[in-house]
Short mmCIF file of C-alpha atoms in Angstrom, two decimals:
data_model
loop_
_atom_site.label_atom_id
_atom_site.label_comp_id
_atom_site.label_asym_id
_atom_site.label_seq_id
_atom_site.Cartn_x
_atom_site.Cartn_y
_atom_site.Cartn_z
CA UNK A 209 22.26 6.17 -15.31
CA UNK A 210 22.85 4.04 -18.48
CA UNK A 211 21.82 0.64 -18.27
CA UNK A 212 24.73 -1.39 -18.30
CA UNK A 213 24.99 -5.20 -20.16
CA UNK A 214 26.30 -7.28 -17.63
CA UNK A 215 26.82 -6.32 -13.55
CA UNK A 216 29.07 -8.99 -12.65
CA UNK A 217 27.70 -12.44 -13.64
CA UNK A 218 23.97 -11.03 -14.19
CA UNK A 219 23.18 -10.14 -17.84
CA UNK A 220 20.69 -7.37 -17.66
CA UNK A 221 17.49 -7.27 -18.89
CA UNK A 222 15.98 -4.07 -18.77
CA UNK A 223 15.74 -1.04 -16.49
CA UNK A 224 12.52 -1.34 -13.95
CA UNK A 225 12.43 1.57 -12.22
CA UNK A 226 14.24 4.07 -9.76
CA UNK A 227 14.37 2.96 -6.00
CA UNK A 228 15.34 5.00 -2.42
CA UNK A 229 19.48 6.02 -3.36
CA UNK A 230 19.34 3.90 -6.69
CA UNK A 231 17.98 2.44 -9.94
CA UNK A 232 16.30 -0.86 -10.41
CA UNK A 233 16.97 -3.63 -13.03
CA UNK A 234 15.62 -6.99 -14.14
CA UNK A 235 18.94 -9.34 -14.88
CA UNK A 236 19.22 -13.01 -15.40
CA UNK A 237 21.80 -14.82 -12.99
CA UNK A 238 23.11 -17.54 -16.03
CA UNK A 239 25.01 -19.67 -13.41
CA UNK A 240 21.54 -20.52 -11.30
CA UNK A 241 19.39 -19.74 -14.42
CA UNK A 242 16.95 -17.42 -11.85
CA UNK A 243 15.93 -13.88 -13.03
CA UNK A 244 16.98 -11.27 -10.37
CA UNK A 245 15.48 -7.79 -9.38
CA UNK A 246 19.23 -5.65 -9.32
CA UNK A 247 19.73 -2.29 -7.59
CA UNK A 248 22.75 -0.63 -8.65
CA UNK A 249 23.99 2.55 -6.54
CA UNK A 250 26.76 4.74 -7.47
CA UNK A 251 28.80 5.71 -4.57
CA UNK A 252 31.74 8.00 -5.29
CA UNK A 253 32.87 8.04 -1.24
CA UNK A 254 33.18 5.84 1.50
CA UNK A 255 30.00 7.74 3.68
CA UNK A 256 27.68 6.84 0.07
CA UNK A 257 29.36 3.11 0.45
CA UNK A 258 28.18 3.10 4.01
CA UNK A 259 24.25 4.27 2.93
CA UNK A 260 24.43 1.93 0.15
CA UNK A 261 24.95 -1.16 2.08
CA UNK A 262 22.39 -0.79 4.50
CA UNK A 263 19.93 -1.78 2.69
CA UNK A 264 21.64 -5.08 2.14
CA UNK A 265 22.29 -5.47 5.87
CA UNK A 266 18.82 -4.81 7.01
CA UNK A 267 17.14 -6.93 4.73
CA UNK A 268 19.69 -10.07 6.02
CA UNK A 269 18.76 -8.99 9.21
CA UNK A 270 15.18 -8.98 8.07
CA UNK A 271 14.51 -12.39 5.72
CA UNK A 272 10.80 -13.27 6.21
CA UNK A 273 8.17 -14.30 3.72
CA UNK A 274 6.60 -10.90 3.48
CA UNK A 275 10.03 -8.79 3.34
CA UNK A 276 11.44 -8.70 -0.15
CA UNK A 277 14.69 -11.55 -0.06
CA UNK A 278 18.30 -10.14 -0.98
CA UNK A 279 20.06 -12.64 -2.10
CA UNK A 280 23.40 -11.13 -2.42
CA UNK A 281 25.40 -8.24 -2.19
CA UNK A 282 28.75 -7.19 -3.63
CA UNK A 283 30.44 -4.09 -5.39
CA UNK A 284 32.32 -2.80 -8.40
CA UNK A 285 33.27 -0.32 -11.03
CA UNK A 286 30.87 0.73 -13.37
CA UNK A 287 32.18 3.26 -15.72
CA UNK A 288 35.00 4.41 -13.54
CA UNK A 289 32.31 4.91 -10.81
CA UNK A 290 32.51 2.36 -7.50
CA UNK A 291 29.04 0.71 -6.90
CA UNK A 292 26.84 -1.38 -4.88
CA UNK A 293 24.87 -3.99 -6.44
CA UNK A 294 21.94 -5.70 -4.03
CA UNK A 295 20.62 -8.63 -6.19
CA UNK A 296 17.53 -9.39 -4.94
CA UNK A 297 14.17 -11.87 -5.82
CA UNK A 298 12.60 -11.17 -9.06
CA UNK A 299 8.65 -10.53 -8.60
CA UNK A 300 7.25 -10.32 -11.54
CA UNK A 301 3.44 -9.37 -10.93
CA UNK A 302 5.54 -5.54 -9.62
CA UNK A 303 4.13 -3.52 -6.67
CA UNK A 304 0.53 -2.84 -5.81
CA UNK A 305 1.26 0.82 -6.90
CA UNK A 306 0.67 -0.82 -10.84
CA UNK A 307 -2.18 -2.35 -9.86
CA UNK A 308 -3.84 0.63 -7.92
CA UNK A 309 -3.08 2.67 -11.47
CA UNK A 310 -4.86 0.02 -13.65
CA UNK A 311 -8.00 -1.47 -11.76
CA UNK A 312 -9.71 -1.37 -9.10
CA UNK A 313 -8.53 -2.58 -5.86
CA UNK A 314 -11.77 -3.97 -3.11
CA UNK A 315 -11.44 -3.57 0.29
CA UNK A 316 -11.32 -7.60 0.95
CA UNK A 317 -8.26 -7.24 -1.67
CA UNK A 318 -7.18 -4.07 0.24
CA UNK A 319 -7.17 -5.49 3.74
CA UNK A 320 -5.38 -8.84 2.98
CA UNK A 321 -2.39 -6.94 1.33
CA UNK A 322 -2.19 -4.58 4.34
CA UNK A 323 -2.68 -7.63 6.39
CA UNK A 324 -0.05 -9.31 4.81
CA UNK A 325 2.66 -6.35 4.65
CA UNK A 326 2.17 -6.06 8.27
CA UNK A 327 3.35 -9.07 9.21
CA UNK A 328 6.91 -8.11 7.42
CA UNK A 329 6.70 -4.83 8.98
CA UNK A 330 6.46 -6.39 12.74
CA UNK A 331 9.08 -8.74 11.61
CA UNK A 332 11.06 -5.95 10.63
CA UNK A 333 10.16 -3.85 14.15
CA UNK A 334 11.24 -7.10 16.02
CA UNK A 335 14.44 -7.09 14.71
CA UNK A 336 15.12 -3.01 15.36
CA UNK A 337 14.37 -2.41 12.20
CA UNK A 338 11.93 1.17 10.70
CA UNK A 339 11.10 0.55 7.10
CA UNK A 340 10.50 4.67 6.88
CA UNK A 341 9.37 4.74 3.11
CA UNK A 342 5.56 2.80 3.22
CA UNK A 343 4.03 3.56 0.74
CA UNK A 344 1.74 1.30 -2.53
CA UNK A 345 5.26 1.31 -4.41
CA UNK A 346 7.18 -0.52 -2.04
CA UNK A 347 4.43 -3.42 -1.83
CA UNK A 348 4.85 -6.31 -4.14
CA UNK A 349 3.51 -9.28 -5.33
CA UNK A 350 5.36 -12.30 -4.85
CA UNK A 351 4.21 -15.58 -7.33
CA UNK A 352 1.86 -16.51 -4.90
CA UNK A 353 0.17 -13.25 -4.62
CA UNK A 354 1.58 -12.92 -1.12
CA UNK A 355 2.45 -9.15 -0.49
CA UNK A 356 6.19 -8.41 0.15
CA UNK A 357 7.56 -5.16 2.03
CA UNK A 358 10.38 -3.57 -0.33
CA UNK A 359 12.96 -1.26 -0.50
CA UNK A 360 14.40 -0.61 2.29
CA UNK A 361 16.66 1.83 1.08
CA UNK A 362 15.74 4.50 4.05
CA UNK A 363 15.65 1.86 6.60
CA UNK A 364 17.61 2.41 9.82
CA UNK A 365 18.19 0.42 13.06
CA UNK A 366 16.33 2.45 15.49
CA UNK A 367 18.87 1.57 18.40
CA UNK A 368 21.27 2.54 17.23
CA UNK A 369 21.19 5.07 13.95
CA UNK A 370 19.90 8.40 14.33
CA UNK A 371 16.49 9.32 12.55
CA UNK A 372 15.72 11.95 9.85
CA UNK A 373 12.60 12.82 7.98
CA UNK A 374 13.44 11.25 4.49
CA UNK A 375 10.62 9.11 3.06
CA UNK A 376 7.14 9.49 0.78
CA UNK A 377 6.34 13.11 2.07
CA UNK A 378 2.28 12.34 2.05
CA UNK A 379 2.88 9.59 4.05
CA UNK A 380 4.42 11.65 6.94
CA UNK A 381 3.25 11.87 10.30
CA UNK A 382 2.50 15.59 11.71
CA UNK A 383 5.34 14.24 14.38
CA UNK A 384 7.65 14.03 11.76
CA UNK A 385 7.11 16.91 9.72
CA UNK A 386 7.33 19.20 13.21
CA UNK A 387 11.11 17.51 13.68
CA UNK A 388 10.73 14.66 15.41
CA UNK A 389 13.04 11.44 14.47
CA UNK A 390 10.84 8.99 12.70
CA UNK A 391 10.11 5.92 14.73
CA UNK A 392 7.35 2.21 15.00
CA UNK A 393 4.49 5.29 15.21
CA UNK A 394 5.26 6.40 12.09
CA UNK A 395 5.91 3.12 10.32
CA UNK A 396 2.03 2.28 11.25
CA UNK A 397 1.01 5.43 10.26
CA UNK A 398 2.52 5.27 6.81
CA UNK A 399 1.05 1.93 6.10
CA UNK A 400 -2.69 3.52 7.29
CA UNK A 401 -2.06 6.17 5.05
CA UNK A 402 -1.45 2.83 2.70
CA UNK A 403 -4.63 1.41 3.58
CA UNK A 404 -6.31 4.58 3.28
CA UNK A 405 -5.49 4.45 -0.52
CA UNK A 406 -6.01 1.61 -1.65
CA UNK A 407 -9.46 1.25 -0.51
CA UNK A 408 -10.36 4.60 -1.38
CA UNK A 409 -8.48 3.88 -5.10
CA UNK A 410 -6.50 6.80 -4.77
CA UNK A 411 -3.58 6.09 -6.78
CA UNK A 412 -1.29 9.14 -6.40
CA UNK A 413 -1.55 11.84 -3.72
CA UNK A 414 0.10 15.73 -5.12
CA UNK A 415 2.35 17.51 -2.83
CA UNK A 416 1.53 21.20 -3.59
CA UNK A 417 2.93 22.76 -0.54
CA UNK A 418 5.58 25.31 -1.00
CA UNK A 419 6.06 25.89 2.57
CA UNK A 420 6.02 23.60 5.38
CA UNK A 421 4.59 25.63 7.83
CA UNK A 422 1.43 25.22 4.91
CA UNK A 423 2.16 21.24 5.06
CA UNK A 424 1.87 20.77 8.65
CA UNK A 425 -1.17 23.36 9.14
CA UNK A 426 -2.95 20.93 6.30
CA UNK A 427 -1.87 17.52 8.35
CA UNK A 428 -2.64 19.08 11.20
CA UNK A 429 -6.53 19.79 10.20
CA UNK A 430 -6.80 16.21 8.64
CA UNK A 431 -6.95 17.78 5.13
CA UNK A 432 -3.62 16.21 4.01
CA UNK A 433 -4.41 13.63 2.72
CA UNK A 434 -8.16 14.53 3.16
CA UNK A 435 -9.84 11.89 5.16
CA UNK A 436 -12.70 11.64 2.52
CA UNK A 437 -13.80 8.03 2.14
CA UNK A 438 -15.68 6.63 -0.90
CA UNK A 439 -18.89 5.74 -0.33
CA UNK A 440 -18.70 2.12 0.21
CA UNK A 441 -16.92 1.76 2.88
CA UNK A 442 -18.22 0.60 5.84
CA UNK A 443 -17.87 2.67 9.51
CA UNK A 444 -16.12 -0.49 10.80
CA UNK A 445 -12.92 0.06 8.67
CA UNK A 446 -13.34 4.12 8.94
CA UNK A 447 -12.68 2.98 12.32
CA UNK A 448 -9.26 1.25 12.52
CA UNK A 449 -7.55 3.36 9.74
CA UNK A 450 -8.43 6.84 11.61
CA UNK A 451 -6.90 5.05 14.29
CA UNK A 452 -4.09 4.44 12.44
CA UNK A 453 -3.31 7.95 11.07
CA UNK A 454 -4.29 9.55 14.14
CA UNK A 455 -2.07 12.55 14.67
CA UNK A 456 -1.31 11.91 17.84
CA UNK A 457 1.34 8.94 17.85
CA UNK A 458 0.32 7.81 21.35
CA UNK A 459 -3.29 7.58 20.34
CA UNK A 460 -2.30 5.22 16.86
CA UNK A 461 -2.17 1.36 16.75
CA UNK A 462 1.29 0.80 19.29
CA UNK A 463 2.30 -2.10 17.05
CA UNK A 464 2.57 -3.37 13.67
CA UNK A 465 0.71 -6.60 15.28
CA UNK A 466 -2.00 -4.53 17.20
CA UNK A 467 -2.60 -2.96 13.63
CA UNK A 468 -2.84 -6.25 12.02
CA UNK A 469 -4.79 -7.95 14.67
CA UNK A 470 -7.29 -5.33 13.92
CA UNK A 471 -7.54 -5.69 10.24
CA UNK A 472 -7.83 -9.59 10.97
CA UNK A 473 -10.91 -8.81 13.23
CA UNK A 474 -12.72 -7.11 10.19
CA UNK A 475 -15.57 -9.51 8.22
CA UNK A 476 -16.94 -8.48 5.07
CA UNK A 477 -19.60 -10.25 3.87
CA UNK A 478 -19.61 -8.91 0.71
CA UNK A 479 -16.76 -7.65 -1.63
CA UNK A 480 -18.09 -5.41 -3.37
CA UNK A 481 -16.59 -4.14 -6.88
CA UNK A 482 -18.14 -2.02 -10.19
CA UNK A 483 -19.13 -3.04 -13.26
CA UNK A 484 -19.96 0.45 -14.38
CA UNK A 485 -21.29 3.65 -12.82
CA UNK A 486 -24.69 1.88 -12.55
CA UNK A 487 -23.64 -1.91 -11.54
CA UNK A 488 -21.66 -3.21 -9.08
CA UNK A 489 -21.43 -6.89 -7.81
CA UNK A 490 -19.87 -8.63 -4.60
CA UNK A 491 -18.86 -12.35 -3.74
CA UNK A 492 -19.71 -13.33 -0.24
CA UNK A 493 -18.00 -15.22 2.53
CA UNK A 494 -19.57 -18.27 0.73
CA UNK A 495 -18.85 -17.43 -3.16
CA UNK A 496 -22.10 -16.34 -2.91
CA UNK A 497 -22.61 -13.65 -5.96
CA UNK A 498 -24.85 -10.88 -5.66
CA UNK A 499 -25.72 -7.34 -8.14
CA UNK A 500 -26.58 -4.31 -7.53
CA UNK A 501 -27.87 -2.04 -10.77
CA UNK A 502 -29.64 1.09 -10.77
CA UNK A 503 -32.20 2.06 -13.68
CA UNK A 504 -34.02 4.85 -14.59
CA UNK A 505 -37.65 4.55 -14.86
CA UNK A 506 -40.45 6.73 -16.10
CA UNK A 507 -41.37 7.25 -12.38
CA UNK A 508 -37.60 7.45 -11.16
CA UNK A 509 -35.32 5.40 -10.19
CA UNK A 510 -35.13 1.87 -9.33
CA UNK A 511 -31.93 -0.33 -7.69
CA UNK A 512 -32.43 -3.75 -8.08
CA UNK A 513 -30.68 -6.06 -5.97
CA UNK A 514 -30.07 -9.75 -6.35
CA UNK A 515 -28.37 -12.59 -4.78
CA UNK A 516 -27.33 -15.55 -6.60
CA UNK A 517 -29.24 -14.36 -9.73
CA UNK A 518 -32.76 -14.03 -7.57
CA UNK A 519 -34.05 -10.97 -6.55
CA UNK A 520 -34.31 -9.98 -3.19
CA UNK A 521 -37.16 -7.33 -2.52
CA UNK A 522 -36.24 -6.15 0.85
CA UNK A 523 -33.27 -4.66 -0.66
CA UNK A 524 -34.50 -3.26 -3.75
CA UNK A 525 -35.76 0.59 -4.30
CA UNK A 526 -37.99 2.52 -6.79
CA UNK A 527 -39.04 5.67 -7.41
CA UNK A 528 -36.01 7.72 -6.25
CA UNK A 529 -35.07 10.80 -7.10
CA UNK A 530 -32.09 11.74 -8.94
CA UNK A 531 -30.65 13.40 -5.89
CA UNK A 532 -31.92 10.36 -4.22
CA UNK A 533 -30.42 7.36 -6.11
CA UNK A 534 -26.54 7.65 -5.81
CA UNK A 535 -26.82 8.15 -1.71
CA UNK A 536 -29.25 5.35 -1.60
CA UNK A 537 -27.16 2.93 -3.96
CA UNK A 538 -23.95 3.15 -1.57
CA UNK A 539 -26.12 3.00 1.56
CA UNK A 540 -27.22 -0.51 0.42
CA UNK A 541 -23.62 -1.33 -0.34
CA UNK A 542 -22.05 0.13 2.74
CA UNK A 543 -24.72 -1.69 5.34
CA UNK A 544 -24.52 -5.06 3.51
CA UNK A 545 -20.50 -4.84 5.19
CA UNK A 546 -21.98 -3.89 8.83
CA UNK A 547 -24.02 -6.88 8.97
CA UNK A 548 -21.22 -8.90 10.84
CA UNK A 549 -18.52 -7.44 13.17
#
């Protein structure tokens, strides 16, 4: 689609990205001098009108302060072509997909988001409403830093709309992908999957499957996505996202707020992030700052560990093998987090 100059009153700005049944614009609103996030959706027939303003509709139905706000909806002709324009808020900062692509995301930093999004997602349950499309994309950042569920382009009111298997195809459910209607259970096991990512960093997940009997046989087995975790994350939060991408629905998180409730529960003492492949440091519950660095040595390897610039013994290595080192490095890392439960 071209970008257009002007949809309605909004002067447009420039083109953002493509969203669920539509493209994505940033546009200035010159009457309440606000910039606007703009999805504009061709619909050449009354049943495209119908999918179009849905969105719309379940995000009135939805306003909360971790739901993306529409704040108006309206149609016409672009190009001889009837639309659907949904002008919604403006977030500048953009989804936590950017950020997952550019840096590197801790799990303190990964939990709070998740934490966050969750409450929009039970507000969303609540009011009948599946999101059906979680994935890092569709989180943003508002200006606070507050996360925000978005697009709900595939979103459907579960009492009353029939549901199909549309949606972020890595994210699906082995419920799903064997025919069953999406539902809550796969809405929490979509935003696990979520989790998943973003403390593991994994910023893009390939679909390779040419069949789907090959698909389901690989979600099946636990192999897609491959429940590998990095290193430094602790057992505790291995925990509650295996629980939350559990294939069997009745054996997941039953809510969006038992899910969050369970996050909430989770203390890390220390945030750990990398400098480099040999340094890392953390802040702790108190801003305390500690380091981690491994060295080579003429007798091995050492890891030297310090807390507020002073080294602490207890937790510090030598002489370790090179097959030694990297296990031992994480170990320190990953059992600083199981400290507190």
């Amino acid at each position: 689609m071209k970008k257009p100059d002007k949809i309605r009153k909004f002067d447009v700005i420039d083109f953002l990205g493509n969203g669920n049944f539509g493209f994505v614009f940033q546009a200035y609103d010159p009457l309440l001098k606000a910039d606007r996030a703009i999805k504009l959706i061709k619909v050449p027939n009354p049943e495209k009108f119908v999918e179009a303003v849905k969105e719309a509709q379940t995000l009135e139905a939805c306003r909360h302060k971790h739901i993306v706000d529409v704040k108006e909806v309206d149609v016409f002709t672009y190009e001889g072509t009837p639309c659907v324009y949904i002008a919604m808020e403006y977030l500048a900062q953009g989804s936590i997909q950017k950020h997952l692509e550019n840096r590197f995301i801790s799990i303190q930093y990964s939990l709070k988001i998740v934490s966050e999004a969750l409450l929009g997602l039970e507000h969303a349950h609540n009011s009948n409403v599946l999101h059906r499309d979680i994935k890092p994309g569709n989180i943003l950042f508002g200006d606070n830093g507050e996360a925000k569920l978005s697009d709900f382009g595939l979103a459907l009111d579960y009492h009353v709309d029939p549901s199909d298997t549309m949606g972020y195809r890595p994210h699906q459910p082995l419920e799903v992908i064997e025919g069953n209607p999406m539902d809550k259970l796969s809405d929490i096991y979509a935003m696990g999957i979520t989790l998943f990512r973003l403390i593991n960093n994994i910023s893009e997940i390939e679909f390779d499957f040419s069949k789907v009997d090959e698909w389901r046989a690989a979600v099946k087995a636990n192999k897609y996505p491959e429940r590998c975790y990095k290193p430094h994350i602790p057992r505790k939060i291995k925990t509650v996202i295996n629980k939350a991408i559990n294939n069997d629905p009745y054996k997941r998180f039953q809510s969006a707020s038992e899910f969050r409730q369970a996050i909430e529960k989770i203390v890390i003492p220390i945030d750990w992030r990398p400098i480099d492949d040999d340094s890392w440091v953390g802040t702790g519950l108190n801003s305390e700052s500690y380091e981690l660095k491994k060295q080579p040595k003429r007798n091995g390897w050492i890891i030297e560990y310090k807390k507020n610039g002073r080294r602490i013994k207890e937790n510090c290595r030598k002489e370790l093998s090179d097959s030694q080192v990297t296990a031992e490095f994480f170990k320190i890392i990953s059992s600083s987090n199981e400290t507190v439960n």
